[in-house]
Amino acid sequence: MLRLEQCYLPDDPATNGALRLRLFNVGDQPVAIDRLSYTSLLRPNADVVVQGGTFLGRFANKVDIGAPDGFELAPGQHWEITLSSLNIVPRTRTLGALSAWVMSKGEVIDCTVGDLPPANGISTGPIKDWPNPDPELPICLLPWPKHFDCATYGPARLLRPVDDQARAALMQIAALHKRLFPAGADIVTLDDRADSIALRTQAKTLPDDGYEIDIGTEVTVSFGNAHGWRHGLIAVAQIAHAASSDPRFRFPTSGHIQDSPRHDWRGVHLDVARNFMGADQIKRLLDIMAWHRMNRFHWHLTDDEAWRLPIKGLPELTDVGGTRGLGQPLTPQYAEGSKGQRGSYSFQEVRDIVAHGLSLGIETLPEVDLPGHNTALLAALPHLADSDEQSESYHSIQGYPNNAINPGMPETWVVLEQIFDTLADLFPFTHVHLGGDEVDEASWSTSPKARAWAHEKHVQASAATIQSAFMRDCQQMLQNRGRQLAGWDECADGGGVDPQSILFAWRSREKIAALMQDGYTVVATPGQHYYLDMAQGEGWNNPGLVWAGISPLQACYDYDAGAGLPDDTGKLAGVQACMWSELIDCTARFNYMAFPRLSAVAEAGWTPVSQKSWPRFAALSHLMPQL
Ligand code: ACM
């Protein structure tokens, strides 16, 4: 039995300090050790100095350290290794080694791994600060509506449809409520019980996606279109659910609510490449989004670490590209350890997820990340690499060597045709997200074929200009299939793309205004506030990454992407929460990181700033469903 303990030594700021590893033999037999491998987002740099072992190499987050010849670890003994020169100074516990294993005479032995304890002088608090004050009013609505006028409250009520139209509508919302809160009390009845209130629905001229609720002896939900109808019924369902499940909440006896969304785009992004999430959980996430009146699911399906989307005619993309493991082209990278991780969706699962979203008013925006972030694709289709390109001629920010697909290879375009055909077939949404982020500036610099392609296209051979020419060609291919391009904010660099694109401003708050000025439609996803994988407090014990900053709940809630921007251009489409999944290896971690920040982004997307209230949100967000 082997256990890896670790600690951070902040010694030398010039090299970001050092990571000390101690591998203990906690069993009762000696163990021969050839090599230790571990995975960690705290990565040694290329100039790393290793004491106590030999640096054998690193593939992104996986590091291999050789043991001295004939090394044997006796019971109770440990092997100490120190690596100095690291990519970052760790600021949270989860940045240390996540998994480890050794090779012992050709056998793999997995190790348990201790947490990275705080280095001297590093604060361990505060961690996530999610107060639970008593609600200001005894009613639960999240997002909060534009106009709210209810003053009298009574006991919980079951909703009783008065006619066939209301009944059909309400049964769908009751089913959503049951899926989200299977153990909760019913909120709908078909019987004329004393604790029920009649509910009717009626069409009316209202703003897009808007609804009104009138409460008296009956509840009337008025709607302008199908989305408004659903939002209105979900609002009544939220009120009924809180009143029936928490004694602090009541059902209004009279009042009026008039509501419509602030923004068209109220999105959630989910990265399923770093850690996979199955179809059933994704459907539950869509249910949770609908309960928050969110309407765009941005599904990040491919990255360096895995390719999860089935493509007609290219089964190797998901077979090879959907598998990480020892002896596989893609090695373990995160908490999965030596056993690796396998996962991809079937065509039917993708269709089911898209259909499930549509049944809840949620459009699915698929993302295939191009041209960078493509280690998995290149592992599955190695003939797409230029064999004359120098190996490891550049590394992406995440440490992947030569990970951009090559526009100078004719085979690239054949594969892209197949990928775009499948995307257009599976996803009815108007836009397809093609990434465009984090292409290393030395990409293609040693590829003769890429340079020849740039020459043919009459663009400079810099990474930004090649990327932009590449994206424009991809955009045309999407347009040929009746789709428009969506991409990360880098798509505006190096010459930009067609302004009909939707671009996602992630690198800074300032990008939102800059992209709008360039004429793009913009979705605000600034990493500083809306990346749900960022730590939620300064404390060391917080799980999460910190590269975009610490994102405490109240700062996330208070952030207004539209502040200081002109309201009338229609260029700010909306807001989106993004969940990158390097550290999201279980449901509990997802929930800890996502909630209530996902709810905060939902309210930012819907509620006018003048109607927002942090204490009310803090109270009500505890009632929202989790994964
Ligand atoms: C991104 O966070 N690389 C879009």
XYZ file of C-alpha atoms and ligand atoms in Angstrom:
631
model
C 0.000 0.000 0.000
C 1.390 3.326 -1.038
C 0.390 6.828 -0.012
C 1.587 10.062 -1.543
C 1.824 13.061 0.775
C 2.591 16.481 -0.577
C 3.452 19.963 0.568
C 4.142 23.276 -1.073
C 7.392 25.103 -0.287
C 7.080 28.791 -1.128
C 10.908 29.175 -0.938
C 11.938 30.886 -4.128
C 9.419 33.324 -5.623
C 11.392 33.436 -8.887
C 10.448 29.826 -9.576
C 6.997 29.885 -7.881
C 8.428 27.711 -5.109
C 8.591 23.939 -5.007
C 6.388 20.881 -4.564
C 7.646 18.280 -2.107
C 6.292 14.758 -2.515
C 6.770 11.935 -0.061
C 5.752 8.458 -1.128
C 5.162 6.253 1.948
C 5.034 2.485 2.023
C 2.133 2.024 4.460
C 1.902 -1.720 3.817
C 3.858 -4.585 5.353
C 5.847 -5.695 2.291
C 8.707 -3.971 0.466
C 7.708 -2.447 -2.890
C 10.076 -2.190 -5.856
C 9.567 1.146 -7.615
C 10.662 2.066 -11.135
C 8.678 5.240 -11.550
C 6.125 7.504 -9.881
C 3.440 9.233 -11.963
C 1.076 11.853 -10.635
C -1.507 14.262 -12.036
C -1.712 17.874 -10.899
C -2.716 21.306 -12.101
C 0.371 22.561 -10.249
C 2.807 21.656 -13.013
C 6.599 21.659 -13.175
C 8.039 24.019 -15.775
C 10.410 22.827 -18.505
C 13.382 24.053 -16.408
C 12.287 22.069 -13.353
C 14.958 20.912 -10.943
C 14.138 17.575 -9.323
C 15.821 16.330 -6.170
C 15.475 12.706 -5.121
C 14.436 11.375 -8.529
C 14.832 11.806 -12.264
C 12.419 13.958 -14.241
C 11.226 11.658 -17.037
C 8.712 14.046 -18.562
C 5.306 15.651 -18.363
C 2.281 15.398 -20.606
C 0.105 18.371 -19.652
C -0.969 17.521 -16.081
C 0.702 14.106 -15.833
C 4.256 14.008 -14.497
C 6.660 11.029 -14.474
C 9.541 10.779 -12.011
C 12.102 7.959 -12.248
C 13.365 6.224 -9.116
C 17.032 5.338 -8.568
C 18.068 2.004 -10.148
C 16.869 -1.037 -8.215
C 14.930 1.189 -5.787
C 12.888 -0.619 -3.149
C 10.720 1.031 -0.507
C 10.648 -0.866 2.763
C 7.512 -0.857 4.965
C 7.351 2.369 6.959
C 9.925 4.088 4.733
C 9.342 6.967 2.347
C 10.818 8.313 -0.872
C 11.163 12.102 -0.992
C 11.142 14.079 -4.214
C 11.246 17.872 -4.576
C 10.347 19.653 -7.788
C 11.194 23.344 -8.054
C 10.071 25.719 -10.809
C 6.288 25.496 -10.989
C 3.723 27.048 -13.307
C 1.865 28.902 -10.540
C 1.840 29.682 -6.853
C -0.963 27.476 -5.503
C -3.678 29.336 -3.634
C -6.090 26.501 -2.874
C -5.883 22.948 -1.627
C -7.190 21.418 -4.855
C -4.214 22.602 -6.878
C -1.956 19.834 -5.596
C -1.550 16.293 -6.908
C -4.952 14.741 -7.630
C -3.956 11.136 -8.263
C -0.792 9.029 -8.370
C 0.475 5.543 -9.203
C 3.793 3.770 -9.485
C 5.227 1.263 -11.918
C 6.626 -1.659 -9.972
C 8.403 -4.292 -12.111
C 5.886 -3.712 -14.894
C 2.858 -3.675 -12.559
C 0.770 -0.587 -11.829
C 0.139 0.203 -8.159
C -2.291 3.022 -7.373
C -1.479 5.323 -4.460
C -3.811 7.150 -2.147
C -3.047 10.863 -2.202
C -3.119 13.299 0.700
C -4.380 16.852 0.237
C -2.002 19.710 -0.329
C -1.857 21.309 3.140
C -1.567 25.083 3.474
C 1.968 26.403 3.348
C 3.107 28.523 6.282
C 1.448 31.911 6.340
C -1.342 31.050 3.902
C -4.819 31.770 5.217
C -7.225 28.851 5.499
C -10.313 31.042 5.600
C -12.782 32.243 4.703
C -14.364 29.590 2.520
C -17.631 29.847 0.645
C -19.794 32.481 2.299
C -23.438 31.629 1.563
C -25.612 33.246 4.249
C -29.122 31.947 4.856
C -31.054 34.934 6.231
C -34.784 34.824 6.756
C -36.545 35.929 3.577
C -37.757 39.549 3.466
C -41.092 38.361 2.048
C -42.682 34.925 2.522
C -42.556 34.147 -1.199
C -40.002 32.381 -3.369
C -39.370 33.591 -6.920
C -35.928 33.235 -8.465
C -35.168 35.045 -10.731
C -37.105 37.882 -9.105
C -39.718 39.465 -11.399
C -39.709 42.908 -12.949
C -42.878 44.066 -11.162
C -44.095 42.408 -7.995
C -47.152 43.433 -6.046
C -48.450 40.883 -3.536
C -49.224 42.014 -0.004
C -51.343 39.320 1.620
C -50.384 35.723 2.146
C -52.026 32.536 3.297
C -51.306 28.828 3.599
C -49.838 26.611 0.861
C -52.134 25.880 -2.069
C -52.305 23.049 -4.559
C -52.781 24.299 -8.113
C -55.954 23.022 -9.763
C -56.336 23.562 -13.531
C -59.765 24.841 -14.537
C -59.761 23.695 -18.156
C -58.019 21.416 -20.653
C -55.525 24.070 -21.737
C -54.435 24.815 -18.167
C -54.437 21.135 -17.334
C -52.131 20.134 -20.224
C -49.778 22.991 -19.386
C -49.726 22.388 -15.671
C -49.120 18.647 -15.983
C -45.841 19.354 -17.822
C -44.702 21.724 -15.101
C -45.812 19.256 -12.399
C -43.662 16.604 -14.114
C -40.670 18.984 -14.130
C -41.261 19.720 -10.440
C -41.445 15.980 -9.638
C -38.177 15.311 -11.469
C -36.455 18.130 -9.602
C -37.918 17.401 -6.165
C -38.930 13.732 -6.206
C -39.365 13.679 -2.434
C -41.278 16.972 -2.305
C -45.002 17.390 -1.749
C -47.256 17.577 -4.820
C -48.045 21.076 -6.060
C -50.846 20.159 -8.495
C -54.179 18.421 -7.968
C -57.048 17.553 -10.262
C -59.498 17.284 -7.337
C -61.580 20.166 -6.044
C -59.975 20.170 -2.599
C -60.323 22.902 0.000
C -56.540 23.468 0.004
C -56.433 23.990 -3.779
C -56.755 27.113 -5.890
C -58.087 27.197 -9.439
C -55.545 28.058 -12.131
C -56.288 29.229 -15.657
C -53.992 30.342 -18.480
C -54.774 32.899 -21.156
C -53.028 34.365 -24.202
C -52.456 38.126 -24.193
C -50.228 40.666 -25.959
C -47.108 40.836 -23.806
C -43.382 41.469 -24.289
C -41.372 38.550 -25.719
C -41.200 35.657 -23.282
C -43.124 37.717 -20.728
C -45.948 36.612 -18.449
C -48.341 38.003 -15.880
C -49.807 36.334 -12.827
C -53.009 37.567 -11.166
C -53.896 36.048 -7.817
C -57.319 36.404 -6.230
C -59.896 33.687 -5.753
C -58.150 32.086 -8.758
C -54.678 32.226 -10.241
C -54.531 33.456 -13.839
C -51.333 33.110 -15.836
C -51.261 35.301 -18.958
C -48.663 34.757 -21.633
C -47.593 36.254 -24.961
C -45.841 33.208 -26.395
C -44.943 29.630 -25.486
C -41.867 30.709 -23.520
C -43.834 33.239 -21.488
C -46.430 30.570 -20.795
C -43.783 28.206 -19.433
C -42.011 30.917 -17.420
C -45.280 32.023 -15.849
C -46.251 28.509 -14.837
C -42.794 27.806 -13.450
C -43.038 31.014 -11.417
C -46.342 29.819 -9.890
C -44.798 26.384 -9.344
C -41.840 27.954 -7.491
C -44.241 29.845 -5.225
C -46.300 26.693 -4.553
C -43.194 24.542 -4.005
C -41.669 26.885 -1.414
C -45.002 27.265 0.415
C -45.417 23.492 0.626
C -41.839 22.647 1.631
C -40.551 25.418 3.939
C -42.572 26.942 6.826
C -41.059 30.398 6.165
C -42.951 30.610 2.868
C -46.641 31.181 2.064
C -48.971 31.371 -0.928
C -50.277 34.877 -1.821
C -53.983 35.457 -1.309
C -53.984 38.411 -3.694
C -51.574 40.225 -5.955
C -50.156 40.801 -9.378
C -46.824 39.925 -11.016
C -45.748 41.338 -14.355
C -42.538 39.996 -15.792
C -40.290 39.614 -18.830
C -36.576 38.868 -19.158
C -33.832 41.479 -19.204
C -31.679 39.474 -21.638
C -32.417 37.018 -24.467
C -29.432 34.817 -23.662
C -29.434 33.227 -20.216
C -26.956 30.433 -20.540
C -25.080 27.668 -18.798
C -21.923 26.208 -20.288
C -20.693 22.751 -19.342
C -17.300 21.234 -20.172
C -17.716 17.458 -20.508
C -14.226 16.882 -21.941
C -12.057 17.255 -18.836
C -14.500 15.186 -16.810
C -17.378 13.386 -18.460
C -21.009 13.819 -17.429
C -23.632 11.259 -18.497
C -26.791 12.037 -20.449
C -29.149 11.628 -17.472
C -27.289 14.184 -15.412
C -27.234 16.596 -18.317
C -31.002 16.291 -18.604
C -31.262 17.086 -14.918
C -29.060 20.126 -15.463
C -31.488 21.231 -18.204
C -34.373 20.783 -15.754
C -32.503 22.944 -13.238
C -31.919 25.590 -15.904
C -35.610 25.632 -16.835
C -36.547 26.092 -13.159
C -34.280 29.196 -13.268
C -35.886 30.383 -16.554
C -32.565 29.933 -18.363
C -32.663 29.144 -22.058
C -29.248 28.322 -23.606
C -27.175 25.217 -22.923
C -23.615 25.636 -24.220
C -22.232 22.103 -24.433
C -18.419 22.038 -24.581
C -17.988 18.621 -26.173
C -14.347 18.468 -27.200
C -11.017 19.540 -25.807
C -7.429 18.352 -25.475
C -8.450 15.823 -22.851
C -11.305 14.126 -24.720
C -13.656 14.125 -27.686
C -17.196 13.207 -26.546
C -19.350 13.905 -29.633
C -20.086 11.070 -32.082
C -19.276 12.021 -35.679
C -20.688 10.030 -38.590
C -17.931 8.122 -40.380
C -15.298 8.854 -37.703
C -15.841 6.351 -34.869
C -12.185 6.692 -33.813
C -12.917 10.225 -32.602
C -14.960 8.943 -29.673
C -13.276 5.497 -29.384
C -9.739 6.839 -29.068
C -10.545 10.462 -28.300
C -13.054 9.554 -25.588
C -10.620 7.385 -23.630
C -7.848 8.354 -21.225
C -5.793 5.582 -19.706
C -2.366 4.041 -19.271
C -1.038 2.743 -22.566
C -3.654 4.783 -24.473
C -2.827 7.698 -26.766
C -4.470 9.981 -24.173
C -3.051 9.589 -20.679
C -4.840 10.218 -17.368
C -4.891 13.907 -16.481
C -6.964 14.559 -13.375
C -8.363 12.715 -10.355
C -9.069 9.568 -12.389
C -5.651 8.051 -11.645
C -4.226 5.077 -13.510
C -7.647 3.634 -14.304
C -8.280 6.566 -16.624
C -11.659 7.670 -17.863
C -13.857 6.752 -20.797
C -17.000 8.491 -21.982
C -18.825 9.699 -25.052
C -22.437 10.169 -26.118
C -24.376 8.051 -28.586
C -26.236 9.788 -31.408
C -29.494 8.918 -29.637
C -28.308 10.460 -26.372
C -27.385 13.677 -28.144
C -30.783 13.816 -29.853
C -32.543 13.095 -26.563
C -30.653 15.867 -24.761
C -31.415 18.377 -27.520
C -35.098 17.348 -27.516
C -35.290 17.486 -23.723
C -33.896 21.017 -23.802
C -36.345 22.109 -26.490
C -39.266 20.726 -24.492
C -38.176 23.167 -21.750
C -37.498 26.112 -24.065
C -33.723 25.565 -23.950
C -31.652 25.654 -27.138
C -28.448 23.619 -27.147
C -25.360 25.350 -28.527
C -22.788 22.619 -29.288
C -19.108 23.497 -29.062
C -16.374 21.766 -31.012
C -13.255 23.666 -29.971
C -11.085 24.622 -32.988
C -8.300 25.065 -34.018
C -6.492 24.754 -30.652
C -7.395 22.383 -27.803
C -7.218 19.416 -30.182
C -4.919 16.822 -28.617
C -7.760 14.290 -28.489
C -8.686 14.747 -32.138
C -5.054 14.473 -33.214
C -4.596 11.350 -31.077
C -7.588 9.775 -32.829
C -6.640 10.985 -36.319
C -2.836 11.287 -36.301
C -2.703 11.631 -40.091
C -3.997 15.207 -39.638
C -0.624 16.330 -38.218
C 2.027 17.754 -40.542
C 4.822 15.158 -40.289
C 7.346 17.895 -41.089
C 6.332 19.996 -38.086
C 8.840 19.855 -35.231
C 7.481 17.853 -32.326
C 6.794 19.903 -29.193
C 7.427 23.116 -31.127
C 4.967 24.868 -28.806
C 2.834 24.085 -25.769
C -0.633 25.410 -25.041
C -1.286 27.263 -21.783
C -2.498 23.946 -20.343
C 0.783 22.313 -21.403
C -0.294 20.316 -24.461
C 2.311 20.094 -27.223
C 1.352 20.907 -30.859
C -2.378 20.810 -30.157
C -3.778 22.936 -33.000
C -5.244 21.245 -36.035
C -3.494 22.225 -39.214
C -5.286 24.149 -41.980
C -2.434 23.305 -44.363
C -3.346 19.612 -44.341
C -6.018 18.846 -46.976
C -7.183 15.969 -44.754
C -8.160 18.510 -42.063
C -10.844 19.941 -44.328
C -12.229 16.500 -45.187
C -12.643 15.769 -41.483
C -14.135 19.225 -40.807
C -16.762 18.603 -43.514
C -17.747 15.411 -41.679
C -17.814 17.152 -38.302
C -19.922 20.058 -39.565
C -22.316 17.677 -41.341
C -22.928 15.863 -38.060
C -23.269 19.113 -36.092
C -25.844 20.442 -38.542
C -27.711 17.144 -38.424
C -27.798 16.815 -34.620
C -28.251 20.406 -33.497
C -31.109 22.549 -34.832
C -29.940 25.751 -33.102
C -29.016 28.699 -35.346
C -25.417 28.845 -34.057
C -22.551 26.400 -33.637
C -19.671 27.279 -31.295
C -16.251 26.611 -32.793
C -14.105 27.736 -29.860
C -11.184 29.785 -31.136
C -9.667 30.220 -27.672
C -6.115 29.948 -26.385
C -4.280 29.120 -29.593
C -0.618 29.374 -28.660
C 1.181 32.133 -30.491
C 3.853 29.734 -31.761
C 1.236 27.410 -33.272
C 2.099 26.271 -36.815
C 5.420 28.170 -36.689
C 7.352 25.040 -37.666
C 4.756 23.527 -39.985
C 5.744 24.028 -43.632
C 2.218 23.057 -44.734
C 0.535 25.640 -42.495
C 2.925 28.338 -43.675
C 2.264 27.431 -47.319
C -1.486 27.640 -46.602
C -1.067 31.117 -45.074
C 0.878 32.180 -48.159
C -1.877 30.890 -50.455
C -4.494 32.766 -48.390
C -2.395 35.945 -48.542
C -2.267 36.223 -44.774
C 0.772 36.633 -42.562
C 2.063 33.426 -41.048
C 1.311 34.490 -37.442
C -0.876 32.254 -35.300
C -3.582 34.953 -34.908
C -3.888 35.623 -38.656
C -3.809 31.942 -39.615
C -6.437 31.262 -36.975
C -8.645 34.057 -38.182
C -8.421 32.899 -41.838
C -9.163 29.373 -40.645
C -12.185 30.518 -38.615
C -13.562 32.482 -41.548
C -13.362 29.382 -43.769
C -15.097 27.349 -41.056
C -17.724 30.076 -40.760
C -18.438 29.763 -44.490
C -18.779 26.000 -44.110
C -21.304 26.538 -41.322
C -23.189 29.104 -43.382
C -23.350 26.576 -46.231
C -25.200 24.381 -43.754
C -27.550 27.157 -42.641
C -25.695 27.874 -39.380
C -23.830 30.847 -37.943
C -20.592 30.900 -36.013
C -20.316 31.357 -32.275
C -16.888 31.521 -30.630
C -14.768 32.774 -27.733
C -13.563 36.362 -27.801
C -10.268 35.527 -29.564
C -12.317 35.083 -32.754
C -12.224 38.880 -33.034
C -8.389 38.878 -33.162
C -6.108 38.620 -36.187
C -8.699 40.063 -38.592
C -11.870 38.788 -36.941
C -14.847 36.914 -38.328
C -18.190 37.841 -39.892
C -20.028 40.148 -37.442
C -23.092 37.934 -37.638
C -21.221 35.789 -35.125
C -22.008 35.600 -31.435
C -18.821 35.979 -29.416
C -18.365 35.058 -25.772
C -16.342 37.589 -23.767
C -14.376 35.552 -21.242
C -10.898 37.026 -20.849
C -11.909 40.265 -19.170
C -14.869 42.473 -18.368
C -13.526 45.020 -20.866
C -13.877 42.526 -23.735
C -17.663 42.855 -23.567
C -17.617 46.519 -24.668
C -14.745 45.958 -27.109
C -16.560 43.175 -28.956
C -19.807 45.164 -29.027
C -17.906 48.066 -30.532
C -16.539 45.737 -33.217
C -20.141 44.956 -34.140
C -20.440 41.471 -32.660
C -23.351 40.161 -30.669
C -21.881 39.380 -27.262
C -22.578 36.965 -24.449
C -20.857 38.032 -21.227
C -18.965 35.187 -19.557
C -16.117 36.998 -17.763
C -13.997 34.397 -15.991
C -13.526 36.772 -13.045
C -17.225 36.444 -12.110
C -19.006 33.823 -14.193
C -16.557 30.884 -14.255
C -18.082 28.493 -11.775
C -14.831 26.536 -11.432
C -13.077 29.498 -9.791
C -12.681 29.314 -6.003
C -15.383 31.093 -4.014
C -13.185 32.609 -1.321
C -9.578 33.400 -0.443
C -9.237 30.481 1.941
C -6.858 27.664 1.141
C -9.536 25.056 1.798
C -11.728 26.293 -1.031
C -11.920 23.928 -3.942
C -11.397 25.549 -7.297
C -9.015 27.201 -9.664
C -7.864 30.785 -9.241
C -6.267 31.835 -12.528
C -9.148 34.168 -13.436
C -9.502 35.334 -9.842
C -11.468 34.425 -6.746
C -15.210 34.639 -7.374
C -17.107 35.054 -4.075
C -20.863 34.618 -4.203
C -21.884 38.186 -3.486
C -19.416 39.597 -6.036
C -20.780 37.151 -8.590
C -24.349 38.189 -7.718
C -23.607 41.928 -7.740
C -21.693 41.912 -11.015
C -23.593 43.655 -13.821
C -22.235 42.842 -17.281
C -24.308 45.664 -18.781
C -23.049 48.423 -16.438
C -21.879 51.432 -18.434
C -22.846 49.880 -21.760
C -25.474 51.334 -24.084
C -28.758 49.470 -23.597
C -30.191 50.124 -26.992
C -27.727 48.465 -29.391
C -29.125 44.969 -28.846
C -25.500 43.802 -29.013
C -25.339 42.461 -25.474
C -27.311 39.258 -25.972
C -26.974 38.219 -22.376
C -24.982 36.366 -19.761
C -23.765 32.863 -19.158
C -22.278 30.813 -16.337
C -19.430 28.521 -17.422
C -18.477 25.274 -15.719
C -15.021 24.030 -16.738
C -14.564 20.585 -15.328
C -10.900 19.890 -14.507
C -11.853 19.559 -10.839
C -15.480 18.496 -11.304
C -15.127 14.764 -10.797
C -18.322 14.093 -8.833
C -21.804 15.498 -8.330
C -20.978 16.882 -4.887
C -18.132 18.960 -6.331
C -20.376 20.187 -9.155
C -23.012 21.302 -6.683
C -20.501 22.948 -4.350
C -19.053 24.989 -7.194
C -22.232 25.704 -9.177
C -24.656 26.781 -6.474
C -25.743 29.397 -5.895
C -23.551 31.129 -8.496
C -25.544 29.524 -11.315
C -28.693 30.966 -9.717
C -26.956 34.371 -9.478
C -26.233 34.361 -13.210
C -29.837 33.325 -13.877
C -31.043 36.380 -11.951
C -28.512 38.650 -13.720
C -29.893 37.420 -17.037
C -33.511 37.993 -16.105
C -34.035 40.645 -13.434
C -33.586 44.423 -13.898
C -30.692 45.704 -11.768
C -33.124 47.951 -9.856
C -35.014 44.873 -8.620
C -32.007 42.827 -7.485
C -31.346 42.269 -3.772
C -28.464 40.250 -2.318
C -30.172 39.419 1.029
C -33.300 38.211 -0.779
C -31.221 36.205 -3.239
C -29.136 34.679 -0.439
C -32.325 33.490 1.266
C -34.161 32.197 -1.801
C -31.189 30.554 -3.508
C -31.164 27.847 -0.816
C -34.478 26.594 -2.212
C -33.174 26.007 -5.723
C -32.617 22.438 -6.945
C -29.136 20.983 -7.382
C -27.754 18.229 -9.607
C -11.663 29.663 -22.096
O -11.820 29.791 -20.873
N -10.551 29.149 -22.574
C -12.689 30.074 -23.036
